[in-house]
C-alpha cells in the first residue's frame, strides 16, 4: 500500500501525526482547531462555545486515526507558533469520481503554476494569499498526479499578513514529499524487484 514520507525540518515543523498522549498535545490542538475553523468558515458557520473542547477531543483521537491511515495522511504545524500554519499531505487513489470532482472545481483553482519535486516530478502549485471569500484563510495547495494516485499537500495560514513569511518553508517541505510502498519481493507477479548490486556474475 503506498504511503507518504517527508523530511520536515525539525527546527521549523512539529509532526502532529507522530505525537501521542501528552506529548505534542499543544500542537495537535492547534492543528485540529485550525482545520475545524477552516471547515466551519467554508460553510459560513461562526465559532461556537465549546469548539475548543471539540478541538481537544479530536486532537486526542487524531494520532490514532492518523496511524490507522497508515501513512496516507501526514500533518505538521509551525514549531515557533502552532497557530500560524498547519500543513496536511495526503495520497488518494485517482478514481474517476475524484478526477471528475477535480475537473469541476471553481475557475479560480485553475490559476496554478508548475512546481517540481525531485521524487514526484512536475506538479502544480496553487497559492491563494488573498482568497476572494474573506472567510477563507490564505492557503497553498500542491498537487501531483502519479497516474494511479493524487498526492496533495495543503498549507493553511489564518494570518494574511504573515502568510508570505512561511510559504518558502512550505515549498521546502513540499519538495521532500515522496511516495513509498510496502510491496514485498514476490508479492506481485507484475513487479520485478532487483536486489542492489545483484545478478549473476
N, CA and C of each residue as an Amber inpcrd file, in Angstrom:
protein
   603
   0.8540000  -1.2020000   0.0000000   0.0000000   0.0000000   0.0000000
   0.8830000   1.2440000   0.0000000   0.6870000   2.1570000  -0.9510000
   1.5150000   3.3650000  -0.9820000   1.2450000   4.2580000   0.2190000
   2.3110000   4.8940000   0.6890000   2.1800000   5.8250000   1.8010000
   3.1610000   6.9680000   1.5800000   3.0460000   7.9810000   2.3960000
   3.8380000   9.1910000   2.2210000   4.9800000   9.2730000   3.2230000
   6.0540000   9.8890000   2.7820000   7.1600000  10.2440000   3.6620000
   7.6200000  11.6460000   3.2960000   8.1880000  12.3490000   4.2590000
   8.7240000  13.6870000   4.0160000   9.8040000  13.9690000   5.0460000
  10.7000000  14.8680000   4.7020000  11.7900000  15.2440000   5.6020000
  11.5480000  16.6650000   6.1080000  10.6300000  16.8030000   7.0480000
  10.3310000  18.1190000   7.6080000  11.4570000  18.5580000   8.5310000
  11.9020000  19.7860000   8.3770000  12.9650000  20.3460000   9.2180000
  12.4660000  20.4070000  10.6660000  13.0770000  19.6510000  11.5950000
  12.6010000  19.6480000  12.9810000  12.7680000  20.9870000  13.6800000
  13.5850000  21.8740000  13.1190000  13.7320000  23.1990000  13.7070000
  12.5420000  24.0960000  13.3690000  11.7710000  23.7000000  12.3500000
  10.6580000  24.5290000  11.8960000   9.2880000  23.8840000  12.1050000
   9.2320000  22.5440000  12.0120000   7.9480000  21.8570000  11.9830000
   7.8290000  20.8280000  13.1020000   6.6050000  20.6810000  13.6150000
   6.2900000  19.6320000  14.5820000   5.3160000  18.6640000  13.9070000
   5.6660000  17.3700000  13.8250000   4.7650000  16.4070000  13.1820000
   3.5940000  16.0410000  14.0890000   2.4060000  16.4440000  13.7230000
   1.2130000  16.1410000  14.5030000   0.8900000  14.6570000  14.4550000
   1.1710000  14.0230000  13.3460000   0.8020000  12.6250000  13.1570000
   1.6940000  11.6560000  13.9210000   2.7220000  12.1650000  14.5590000
   3.6010000  11.2640000  15.3080000   3.6000000  11.5880000  16.7980000
   2.6310000  12.4000000  17.2480000   2.5820000  12.7730000  18.6570000
   1.4350000  12.0430000  19.3350000   1.6880000  11.5140000  20.5130000
   0.6910000  10.7420000  21.2390000   0.6030000  11.2270000  22.6840000
  -0.5910000  11.0320000  23.2810000  -0.7820000  11.3730000  24.6800000
  -0.5070000  12.8370000  24.9410000   0.2100000  13.1170000  26.0360000
   0.5060000  14.4960000  26.3910000   1.5730000  15.0930000  25.4790000
   2.3940000  14.2200000  24.8930000   3.4590000  14.7060000  24.0210000
   2.8490000  15.3150000  22.7520000   3.1430000  16.5770000  22.5150000
   2.6670000  17.2400000  21.3130000   1.2150000  17.6700000  21.3560000
   0.5740000  17.6120000  22.5310000  -0.8670000  17.9130000  22.5790000
  -1.1550000  19.3480000  22.1730000  -0.2680000  20.3060000  22.5530000
  -0.4890000  21.7180000  22.1960000  -0.5120000  21.8860000  20.6830000
   0.4090000  21.2300000  19.9930000   0.4730000  21.3500000  18.5450000
  -0.6880000  20.6250000  17.8740000  -1.0950000  19.4790000  18.4460000
  -2.2450000  18.7650000  17.8950000  -3.4990000  19.6200000  17.9960000
  -3.7130000  20.2320000  19.1680000  -4.9080000  21.0470000  19.3740000
  -4.9270000  22.2250000  18.4030000  -3.7680000  22.8520000  18.2020000
  -3.7060000  23.9930000  17.2860000  -4.0350000  23.5590000  15.8670000
  -3.4920000  22.4320000  15.4440000  -3.7400000  21.9510000  14.0850000
  -5.2010000  21.6000000  13.8800000  -5.7860000  20.8610000  14.8220000
  -7.1830000  20.4650000  14.6970000  -8.0910000  21.6770000  14.7360000
  -7.7940000  22.6430000  15.6220000  -8.6200000  23.8420000  15.7280000
  -8.6130000  24.6130000  14.4100000  -7.4370000  24.7180000  13.7820000
  -7.3500000  25.4290000  12.5170000  -8.1100000  24.7020000  11.4180000
  -8.0000000  23.3710000  11.3810000  -8.7030000  22.5960000  10.3640000
 -10.2140000  22.6770000  10.5670000 -10.6660000  22.6000000  11.8260000
 -12.0940000  22.7160000  12.1060000 -12.6040000  24.1120000  11.7580000
 -11.7960000  25.1330000  12.0610000 -12.1900000  26.5040000  11.7600000
 -12.3200000  26.7160000  10.2680000 -11.3740000  26.1710000   9.4970000
 -11.4260000  26.3100000   8.0480000 -12.6790000  25.6480000   7.4930000
 -12.9940000  24.4610000   8.0110000 -14.1810000  23.7530000   7.5350000
 -15.4460000  24.5220000   7.8960000 -15.4600000  25.1320000   9.1000000
 -16.6400000  25.8690000   9.5310000 -16.8690000  27.1350000   8.7260000
 -15.7970000  27.8960000   8.5030000 -15.9610000  29.1470000   7.7640000
 -16.3080000  28.8820000   6.3110000 -15.9110000  27.7310000   5.7920000
 -16.2180000  27.4050000   4.4010000 -17.7180000  27.2960000   4.1730000
 -18.4560000  26.9160000   5.2230000 -19.9090000  26.7860000   5.0940000
 -20.6320000  27.9130000   5.8140000 -19.8820000  28.9530000   6.2080000
 -20.4900000  30.1180000   6.8100000 -20.8200000  29.9810000   8.2690000
 -20.2470000  28.9960000   8.9480000 -20.5450000  28.8010000  10.3670000
 -19.6940000  29.7400000  11.1970000 -20.2300000  30.1850000  12.3010000
 -19.4750000  31.0280000  13.2230000 -18.9670000  30.1760000  14.3700000
 -17.9710000  30.6830000  15.0750000 -17.4060000  29.9340000  16.1900000
 -18.4580000  29.7330000  17.2740000 -18.4900000  28.5490000  17.8600000
 -19.4720000  28.2280000  18.8890000 -18.7690000  27.9560000  20.2050000
 -19.4290000  28.2820000  21.3390000 -18.8580000  27.9390000  22.6390000
 -18.6210000  26.4370000  22.7060000 -17.4830000  26.0660000  23.2470000
 -17.1960000  24.6360000  23.3450000 -16.3970000  24.1090000  22.1810000
 -16.1630000  24.9570000  21.1470000 -15.4090000  24.4780000  19.9970000
 -13.9860000  24.1150000  20.3910000 -13.4570000  24.8040000  21.4320000
 -12.1270000  24.4450000  21.9230000 -12.1130000  23.0600000  22.5390000
 -13.2070000  22.7000000  23.2210000 -13.3200000  21.3570000  23.7890000
 -13.3730000  20.3280000  22.6830000 -14.1130000  20.6570000  21.6070000
 -14.1950000  19.7280000  20.4750000 -12.8180000  19.5220000  19.8610000
 -12.0660000  20.6260000  19.7200000 -10.7220000  20.5090000  19.1580000
  -9.8460000  19.6380000  20.0510000  -9.9910000  19.8020000  21.3730000
  -9.1960000  18.9800000  22.2890000  -9.5550000  17.5090000  22.1400000
 -10.8580000  17.2040000  22.0820000 -11.2880000  15.8100000  21.9840000
 -10.7990000  15.1750000  20.6850000 -10.9390000  15.9280000  19.5950000
 -10.4740000  15.3860000  18.3120000  -8.9680000  15.2200000  18.3200000
  -8.2550000  16.1610000  18.9780000  -6.7980000  16.0800000  18.9920000
  -6.3080000  14.8310000  19.7140000  -7.0860000  14.3600000  20.7030000
  -6.6820000  13.1450000  21.4080000  -6.8210000  11.9140000  20.5230000
  -7.8460000  11.9430000  19.6570000  -8.0760000  10.7930000  18.7790000
  -7.2580000  10.8730000  17.4990000  -6.8200000  12.0800000  17.1330000
  -6.1480000  12.2820000  15.8460000  -4.9590000  11.3540000  15.6120000
  -4.0410000  11.1970000  16.5760000  -2.8920000  10.3320000  16.3010000
  -3.2950000   8.8970000  15.9650000  -4.3150000   8.3890000  16.6220000
  -4.7470000   7.0260000  16.3580000  -5.4230000   6.9220000  14.9950000
  -6.1800000   7.9710000  14.6300000  -6.7930000   7.9880000  13.3110000
  -5.7170000   8.0710000  12.2330000  -4.6840000   8.8830000  12.4890000
  -3.6010000   9.0070000  11.5320000  -2.8320000   7.6960000  11.3980000
  -2.6340000   7.0210000  12.5300000  -1.9410000   5.7380000  12.4820000
  -2.7490000   4.7320000  11.6610000  -4.0830000   4.7620000  11.8360000
  -4.9540000   3.8770000  11.0640000  -4.8610000   4.1870000   9.5790000
  -4.5880000   5.4570000   9.2470000  -4.4550000   5.8430000   7.8440000
  -3.1790000   5.3060000   7.2230000  -2.3030000   4.7140000   8.0470000
  -1.1040000   4.0110000   7.5620000  -0.2370000   4.8710000   6.6590000
   0.0060000   6.1230000   7.0780000   0.9100000   6.9750000   6.3120000
   0.2870000   7.6390000   5.1100000  -1.0120000   7.4840000   4.9180000
  -1.6640000   8.1430000   3.7840000  -1.9870000   9.6030000   4.0860000
  -1.8480000   9.9910000   5.3530000  -2.0680000  11.3810000   5.7680000
  -0.9410000  11.7840000   6.7150000  -0.3430000  12.9420000   6.4790000
   0.6880000  13.4950000   7.3510000   0.3150000  14.9410000   7.6620000
   0.5450000  15.3730000   8.9080000   0.1990000  16.7320000   9.3180000
   1.3420000  17.3240000  10.1380000   1.6290000  18.6090000   9.8940000
   2.6340000  19.3410000  10.6660000   2.0790000  20.7110000  11.0430000
   2.6310000  21.3030000  12.0970000   2.3600000  22.6970000  12.4370000
   3.6930000  23.4150000  12.6290000   3.6220000  24.7420000  12.5310000
   4.8090000  25.5910000  12.6820000   5.2810000  25.5280000  14.1250000
   6.5320000  25.1820000  14.3380000   7.0370000  24.9490000  15.6850000
   7.0170000  26.2060000  16.5460000   7.4430000  27.3220000  16.0050000
   7.5410000  28.5520000  16.7950000   6.1720000  29.1190000  17.1510000
   5.1690000  28.8120000  16.3340000   3.8210000  29.3380000  16.5690000
   2.8110000  28.3630000  15.9620000   2.3190000  27.3950000  16.7430000
   1.4060000  26.3830000  16.2140000   0.1250000  26.9600000  15.6120000
  -0.2200000  28.2110000  15.9930000  -1.4320000  28.8240000  15.4620000
  -1.2050000  29.4570000  14.0890000   0.0400000  29.5130000  13.6410000
   0.3470000  30.2460000  12.4180000   0.0310000  29.4650000  11.1520000
   0.4360000  28.2270000  11.0930000   0.2290000  27.4640000   9.8590000
   0.1330000  25.9730000  10.1730000  -0.7630000  25.3020000   9.4680000
  -0.8800000  23.8480000   9.5380000  -0.7410000  23.3140000   8.1200000
  -0.0100000  22.2160000   7.9720000   0.2270000  21.6050000   6.6720000
  -0.2580000  20.1640000   6.7090000  -1.0310000  19.7780000   5.7010000
  -1.5110000  18.4050000   5.6260000  -1.1970000  17.8280000   4.2530000
  -0.5690000  16.6560000   4.2360000  -0.2980000  15.9480000   2.9950000
  -1.1200000  14.6670000   2.9820000  -1.6040000  14.2880000   1.8110000
  -2.3700000  13.0510000   1.7090000  -2.2160000  12.4410000   0.3290000
  -2.4450000  11.1430000   0.2640000  -2.4220000  10.4220000  -1.0010000
  -3.7650000   9.7380000  -1.1720000  -4.3510000   9.8760000  -2.3650000
  -5.6580000   9.3200000  -2.6570000  -5.6180000   8.6030000  -3.9970000
  -6.3330000   7.4980000  -4.0950000  -6.4400000   6.7890000  -5.3610000
  -7.1140000   7.6940000  -6.3920000  -6.5650000   7.7160000  -7.5960000
  -7.0870000   8.5850000  -8.6550000  -8.2890000   7.9160000  -9.3230000
  -9.3930000   7.8700000  -8.6080000 -10.6140000   7.2620000  -9.1240000
 -11.2600000   8.1870000 -10.1480000 -12.1080000   7.6480000 -11.0300000
 -12.8290000   8.5140000 -11.9760000 -13.6470000   9.5770000 -11.2520000
 -14.2220000   9.2420000 -10.1000000 -15.0200000  10.2020000  -9.3500000
 -14.1620000  11.3680000  -8.8580000 -12.9500000  11.0500000  -8.3780000
 -12.0670000  12.1090000  -7.8910000 -11.5880000  12.9810000  -9.0450000
 -11.2760000  12.3770000 -10.1650000 -10.8470000  13.1690000 -11.3180000
 -11.9730000  14.0930000 -11.7830000 -13.1990000  13.5960000 -11.7570000
 -14.3440000  14.4230000 -12.1430000 -14.5240000  15.5820000 -11.1780000
 -14.3970000  15.3000000  -9.8750000 -14.5430000  16.3460000  -8.8700000
 -13.4790000  17.4250000  -9.0470000 -12.2550000  17.0230000  -9.3440000
 -11.1840000  17.9960000  -9.5430000 -11.4430000  18.8320000 -10.7900000
 -11.9930000  18.2150000 -11.8310000 -12.2620000  18.9460000 -13.0680000
 -13.3760000  19.9700000 -12.8890000 -14.2330000  19.7840000 -11.8830000
 -15.3720000  20.6700000 -11.6600000 -15.0960000  21.7390000 -10.6060000
 -13.8510000  21.8720000 -10.1710000 -13.5150000  22.8850000  -9.1760000
 -13.6660000  24.2810000  -9.7740000 -13.9150000  25.3110000  -8.9390000
 -14.0890000  26.6820000  -9.4520000 -12.9030000  27.1300000 -10.2950000
 -13.1640000  28.0820000 -11.2000000 -12.1370000  28.5430000 -12.1380000
 -10.9260000  29.1370000 -11.4190000 -11.1430000  29.7350000 -10.2450000
 -10.0100000  30.3340000  -9.5340000  -8.9570000  29.2930000  -9.1760000
  -9.3630000  28.0170000  -9.1140000  -8.4220000  26.9570000  -8.7960000
  -7.5950000  26.5390000 -10.0070000  -7.8680000  27.1430000 -11.1610000
  -7.0680000  26.8590000 -12.3590000  -5.8090000  27.7150000 -12.4110000
  -5.7080000  28.6980000 -11.5190000  -4.5780000  29.6290000 -11.5310000
  -3.3750000  29.0010000 -10.8310000  -2.8510000  27.9500000 -11.4290000
  -1.7310000  27.2200000 -10.8300000  -0.4340000  27.5030000 -11.5880000
   0.6610000  27.1520000 -10.9680000   1.9560000  27.2370000 -11.6310000
   2.7110000  25.9380000 -11.4070000   3.6660000  25.6830000 -12.2700000
   4.4370000  24.4470000 -12.1670000   5.2300000  24.4240000 -10.8680000
   5.2880000  23.2390000 -10.2740000   6.0760000  23.0630000  -9.0550000
   6.7210000  21.6850000  -9.1420000   8.0480000  21.6620000  -9.0990000
   8.7640000  20.3970000  -9.2830000   9.2360000  19.8410000  -7.9470000
   9.0440000  18.5420000  -7.8030000   9.5030000  17.7850000  -6.6440000
  10.4770000  16.7250000  -7.1610000  11.6720000  16.5910000  -6.5830000
  12.6550000  15.6410000  -7.1130000  12.2030000  14.1920000  -7.0760000
  11.2250000  13.8670000  -6.2480000  10.7370000  12.4970000  -6.1400000
   9.4590000  12.2670000  -6.9420000   8.5820000  13.2690000  -6.9680000
   7.2790000  13.1140000  -7.6170000   7.2300000  13.7220000  -9.0060000
   8.2670000  14.4690000  -9.3710000   8.3000000  15.0760000 -10.6930000
   7.5470000  16.3900000 -10.7330000   7.0570000  16.7300000 -11.9130000
   6.3760000  18.0000000 -12.1130000   4.9570000  17.9460000 -11.5710000
   4.6100000  18.9700000 -10.8060000   3.2630000  19.0670000 -10.2560000
   2.7410000  20.4810000 -10.3920000   1.6870000  20.7940000  -9.6510000
   1.0800000  22.1090000  -9.7090000   1.0040000  22.7240000  -8.3170000
   1.1560000  24.0360000  -8.2650000   1.0160000  24.7600000  -7.0080000
  -0.0170000  25.8620000  -7.1840000  -0.9860000  25.8890000  -6.2860000
  -1.9750000  26.9580000  -6.2510000  -1.7610000  27.7430000  -4.9700000
  -1.4210000  29.0160000  -5.1150000  -1.1760000  29.8730000  -3.9480000
  -2.2570000  30.9380000  -3.8730000  -2.9660000  30.9880000  -2.7440000
  -4.0680000  31.9280000  -2.5670000  -3.8340000  32.7630000  -1.3120000
  -2.9850000  33.8030000  -1.3950000  -2.7170000  34.6370000  -0.2210000
  -3.9160000  35.5050000   0.1710000  -4.7800000  35.8220000  -0.8070000
  -5.9540000  36.6500000  -0.5490000  -7.1630000  36.0300000  -1.2440000
  -7.7380000  34.9770000  -0.6600000  -8.9200000  34.3540000  -1.2750000
 -10.0580000  35.3590000  -1.4340000 -10.8660000  35.1550000  -2.4740000
 -11.9650000  36.0730000  -2.7490000 -12.9580000  36.1290000  -1.5940000
 -13.2070000  34.9850000  -0.9770000 -14.1140000  34.9350000   0.1710000
 -13.3160000  35.2850000   1.4260000 -13.6360000  36.3930000   2.0950000
 -12.8560000  36.8060000   3.2760000 -12.9180000  35.7930000   4.4170000
 -13.8900000  34.8920000   4.3730000 -13.9820000  33.8650000   5.4150000
 -12.9480000  32.7660000   5.2110000 -12.3920000  32.6870000   4.0060000
 -11.4170000  31.6490000   3.6990000 -10.0140000  32.1280000   4.0430000
  -9.2750000  31.4180000   4.8740000  -7.9130000  31.8460000   5.2200000
  -6.9610000  31.6170000   4.0510000  -5.8430000  32.3290000   4.0110000
  -4.8430000  32.0920000   2.9720000  -4.3940000  30.6310000   2.9760000
  -4.1480000  30.1040000   1.7890000  -3.7180000  28.7130000   1.7000000
  -2.8960000  28.4980000   0.4390000  -2.2010000  27.3860000   0.4190000
  -1.4700000  26.9510000  -0.7730000  -1.6690000  25.4500000  -0.9080000
  -1.8820000  25.0050000  -2.1360000  -2.0900000  23.5790000  -2.3900000
  -1.1320000  23.1240000  -3.4770000  -0.4640000  22.0090000  -3.2280000
   0.4680000  21.4070000  -4.1740000  -0.1110000  20.0520000  -4.5830000
  -0.0930000  19.7550000  -5.8730000  -0.7070000  18.5190000  -6.3620000
   0.1910000  17.8350000  -7.3800000   0.2920000  16.5130000  -7.2260000
   0.9880000  15.6800000  -8.2020000   0.0720000  14.5320000  -8.5970000
   0.0420000  14.2310000  -9.8860000  -0.7490000  13.1140000 -10.4180000
   0.2270000  12.0240000 -10.8430000   0.2330000  10.9000000 -10.1000000
   1.1620000   9.8090000 -10.4290000   0.5810000   8.8540000 -11.4580000
  -0.6530000   9.0990000 -11.8750000  -1.3220000   8.1860000 -12.7890000
  -2.3110000   7.3130000 -12.0460000  -1.8710000   6.7440000 -10.9300000
  -2.7550000   5.8950000 -10.1200000  -3.2410000   6.6170000  -8.8650000
  -2.5190000   7.6640000  -8.4470000  -2.8720000   8.3760000  -7.2230000
  -2.6670000   9.8830000  -7.3950000  -3.3970000  10.6390000  -6.5770000
  -3.1400000  12.0610000  -6.4120000  -2.4130000  12.2520000  -5.0880000
  -1.3250000  12.9940000  -5.1240000  -0.6140000  13.3830000  -3.9090000
  -0.8200000  14.8780000  -3.7390000  -1.3480000  15.2880000  -2.5980000
  -1.5960000  16.7020000  -2.3610000  -0.9970000  17.1310000  -1.0290000
  -0.5630000  18.3580000  -0.9860000  -0.1000000  18.9760000   0.2510000
  -0.7550000  20.3420000   0.3360000  -1.4390000  20.6110000   1.4510000
  -2.1510000  21.8680000   1.6300000  -1.6790000  22.5590000   2.9010000
  -1.3640000  23.8370000   2.7760000  -0.9510000  24.6470000   3.9200000
  -1.9900000  25.7290000   4.1400000  -2.4420000  25.8970000   5.3850000
  -3.4380000  26.9010000   5.7400000  -2.8510000  27.8250000   6.7930000
  -2.9840000  29.1290000   6.5600000  -2.4620000  30.1430000   7.4890000
  -3.5470000  31.1820000   7.7360000  -4.0190000  31.3420000   8.9670000
  -5.0960000  32.3010000   9.2370000  -4.6530000  33.7580000   9.2210000
  -3.3520000  34.0040000   9.1810000  -2.8210000  35.3650000   9.2430000
  -2.3950000  35.8110000   7.8370000  -3.1820000  36.6790000   7.2160000
  -2.8970000  37.1030000   5.8440000  -1.5840000  37.8620000   5.7410000
  -1.2380000  38.5970000   6.7790000  -0.0180000  39.3950000   6.7310000
   1.2330000  38.5340000   6.8380000   1.1500000  37.4070000   7.5300000
   2.3350000  36.5820000   7.7500000   2.4090000  35.3860000   6.8050000
   1.4050000  35.2200000   5.9670000   1.3910000  34.0830000   5.0380000
   2.6550000  34.0450000   4.1870000   3.0540000  35.2080000   3.6840000
   4.2200000  35.2670000   2.8150000   5.5250000  34.9340000   3.5070000
   5.5640000  35.0180000   4.8380000   6.8100000  34.7510000   5.5610000
   7.0690000  33.2510000   5.7470000   6.0370000  32.4310000   5.5720000
   6.2090000  30.9890000   5.8080000   6.0930000  30.1620000   4.5410000
   5.6020000  30.7430000   3.4490000   5.3360000  29.9440000   2.2530000
   6.6140000  29.3420000   1.6640000   7.7500000  30.0330000   1.8270000
   9.0110000  29.4840000   1.3330000   9.3750000  28.1900000   2.0490000
   9.1390000  28.1500000   3.3610000   9.4150000  26.9420000   4.1270000
   8.4410000  25.8200000   3.7730000   7.2070000  26.1960000   3.4210000
   6.2400000  25.1910000   2.9600000   6.7130000  24.5960000   1.6300000
   7.2310000  25.4490000   0.7480000   7.7990000  24.9610000  -0.5140000
   8.8840000  23.9250000  -0.2550000   9.7740000  24.2300000   0.6870000
  10.8740000  23.3170000   1.0030000  10.3450000  21.9770000   1.5050000
   9.3170000  22.0260000   2.3580000   8.7230000  20.7950000   2.8640000
   8.0710000  20.0070000   1.7360000   7.3690000  20.7080000   0.8480000
   6.6900000  20.0450000  -0.2690000   7.6770000  19.3340000  -1.1860000
   8.8740000  19.8580000  -1.3120000   9.8630000  19.2330000  -2.1980000
  10.4280000  17.9270000  -1.6250000  10.2200000  17.6820000  -0.3370000
  10.7300000  16.4450000   0.2620000   9.6800000  15.3350000   0.2680000
   8.4540000  15.6690000  -0.1170000   7.3650000  14.6940000  -0.0770000
   7.6010000  13.6070000  -1.1260000   7.3660000  12.3700000  -0.7530000
   7.5510000  11.2450000  -1.6680000   6.6110000  10.1020000  -1.3010000
   6.4680000   9.1780000  -2.2380000   5.6070000   8.0140000  -2.0570000
   6.4750000   6.7760000  -1.9350000   6.2000000   5.9600000  -0.9390000
   6.8730000   4.6770000  -0.7800000   5.7910000   3.6120000  -0.6770000
   6.1700000   2.3650000  -0.9010000   5.1930000   1.2940000  -0.7520000
   5.8250000   0.1520000   0.0150000   4.9750000  -0.7150000   0.5230000
   5.4140000  -1.8350000   1.3550000   5.3710000  -3.1520000   0.6060000
   5.4670000  -3.0930000  -0.7270000   5.4040000  -4.3070000  -1.5270000
   6.6150000  -5.1840000  -1.2530000   6.3790000  -6.4220000  -0.9040000
   7.4620000  -7.3680000  -0.6340000   7.8440000  -8.1060000  -1.9110000
   9.0630000  -8.5940000  -1.9520000   9.5580000  -9.3390000  -3.0960000
   8.6670000 -10.5550000  -3.3350000   8.1570000 -10.6670000  -4.5490000
   7.3010000 -11.7980000  -4.8760000   5.8380000 -11.5640000  -4.5720000
   5.5110000 -10.3920000  -4.0200000   4.1300000 -10.1300000  -3.6510000
   3.2530000  -9.9220000  -4.8760000   3.8090000  -9.3520000  -5.9530000
   3.0490000  -9.1170000  -7.1640000   3.7770000  -9.7120000  -8.3580000
   3.0930000 -10.5140000  -9.1670000   3.7500000 -11.1220000 -10.3230000
   4.0560000 -10.1210000 -11.4240000   3.4950000  -8.9080000 -11.3280000
   3.7190000  -7.9120000 -12.3740000   4.8390000  -6.9410000 -12.0300000
   5.4710000  -7.1030000 -10.8580000   6.5420000  -6.2180000 -10.4350000
   7.8350000  -6.9960000 -10.2950000   8.8760000  -6.5460000 -10.9520000
  10.1890000  -7.1800000 -10.8630000  11.0830000  -6.3520000  -9.9700000
  11.5830000  -6.9450000  -8.8950000  12.4840000  -6.2660000  -7.9700000
  13.8800000  -6.8730000  -8.1140000  14.8860000  -6.0150000  -8.2690000
  16.2530000  -6.4900000  -8.3950000  17.0360000  -6.0120000  -7.2050000
  17.7010000  -6.9310000  -6.5220000  18.4940000  -6.5500000  -5.3600000
  19.6400000  -5.6370000  -5.7800000  19.9710000  -4.6290000  -4.9730000
  21.0850000  -3.7210000  -5.3190000  22.3760000  -4.4910000  -5.5130000
  23.0040000  -4.3010000  -6.6680000  24.2740000  -4.9630000  -6.9540000
  24.1260000  -6.4450000  -7.2120000  22.8850000  -6.8950000  -7.3590000
  22.6420000  -8.3270000  -7.5310000  22.8180000  -8.7620000  -8.9700000
  22.5070000 -10.0020000  -9.2110000  22.6210000 -10.5440000 -10.5430000
  23.8140000 -11.4730000 -10.6380000  23.7390000 -12.4800000 -11.5070000
  24.8580000 -13.4350000 -11.6590000  26.0680000 -12.7800000 -12.2510000
  27.2080000 -13.2710000 -11.8750000  28.4750000 -12.7880000 -12.4200000
  29.0620000 -13.8180000 -13.3660000
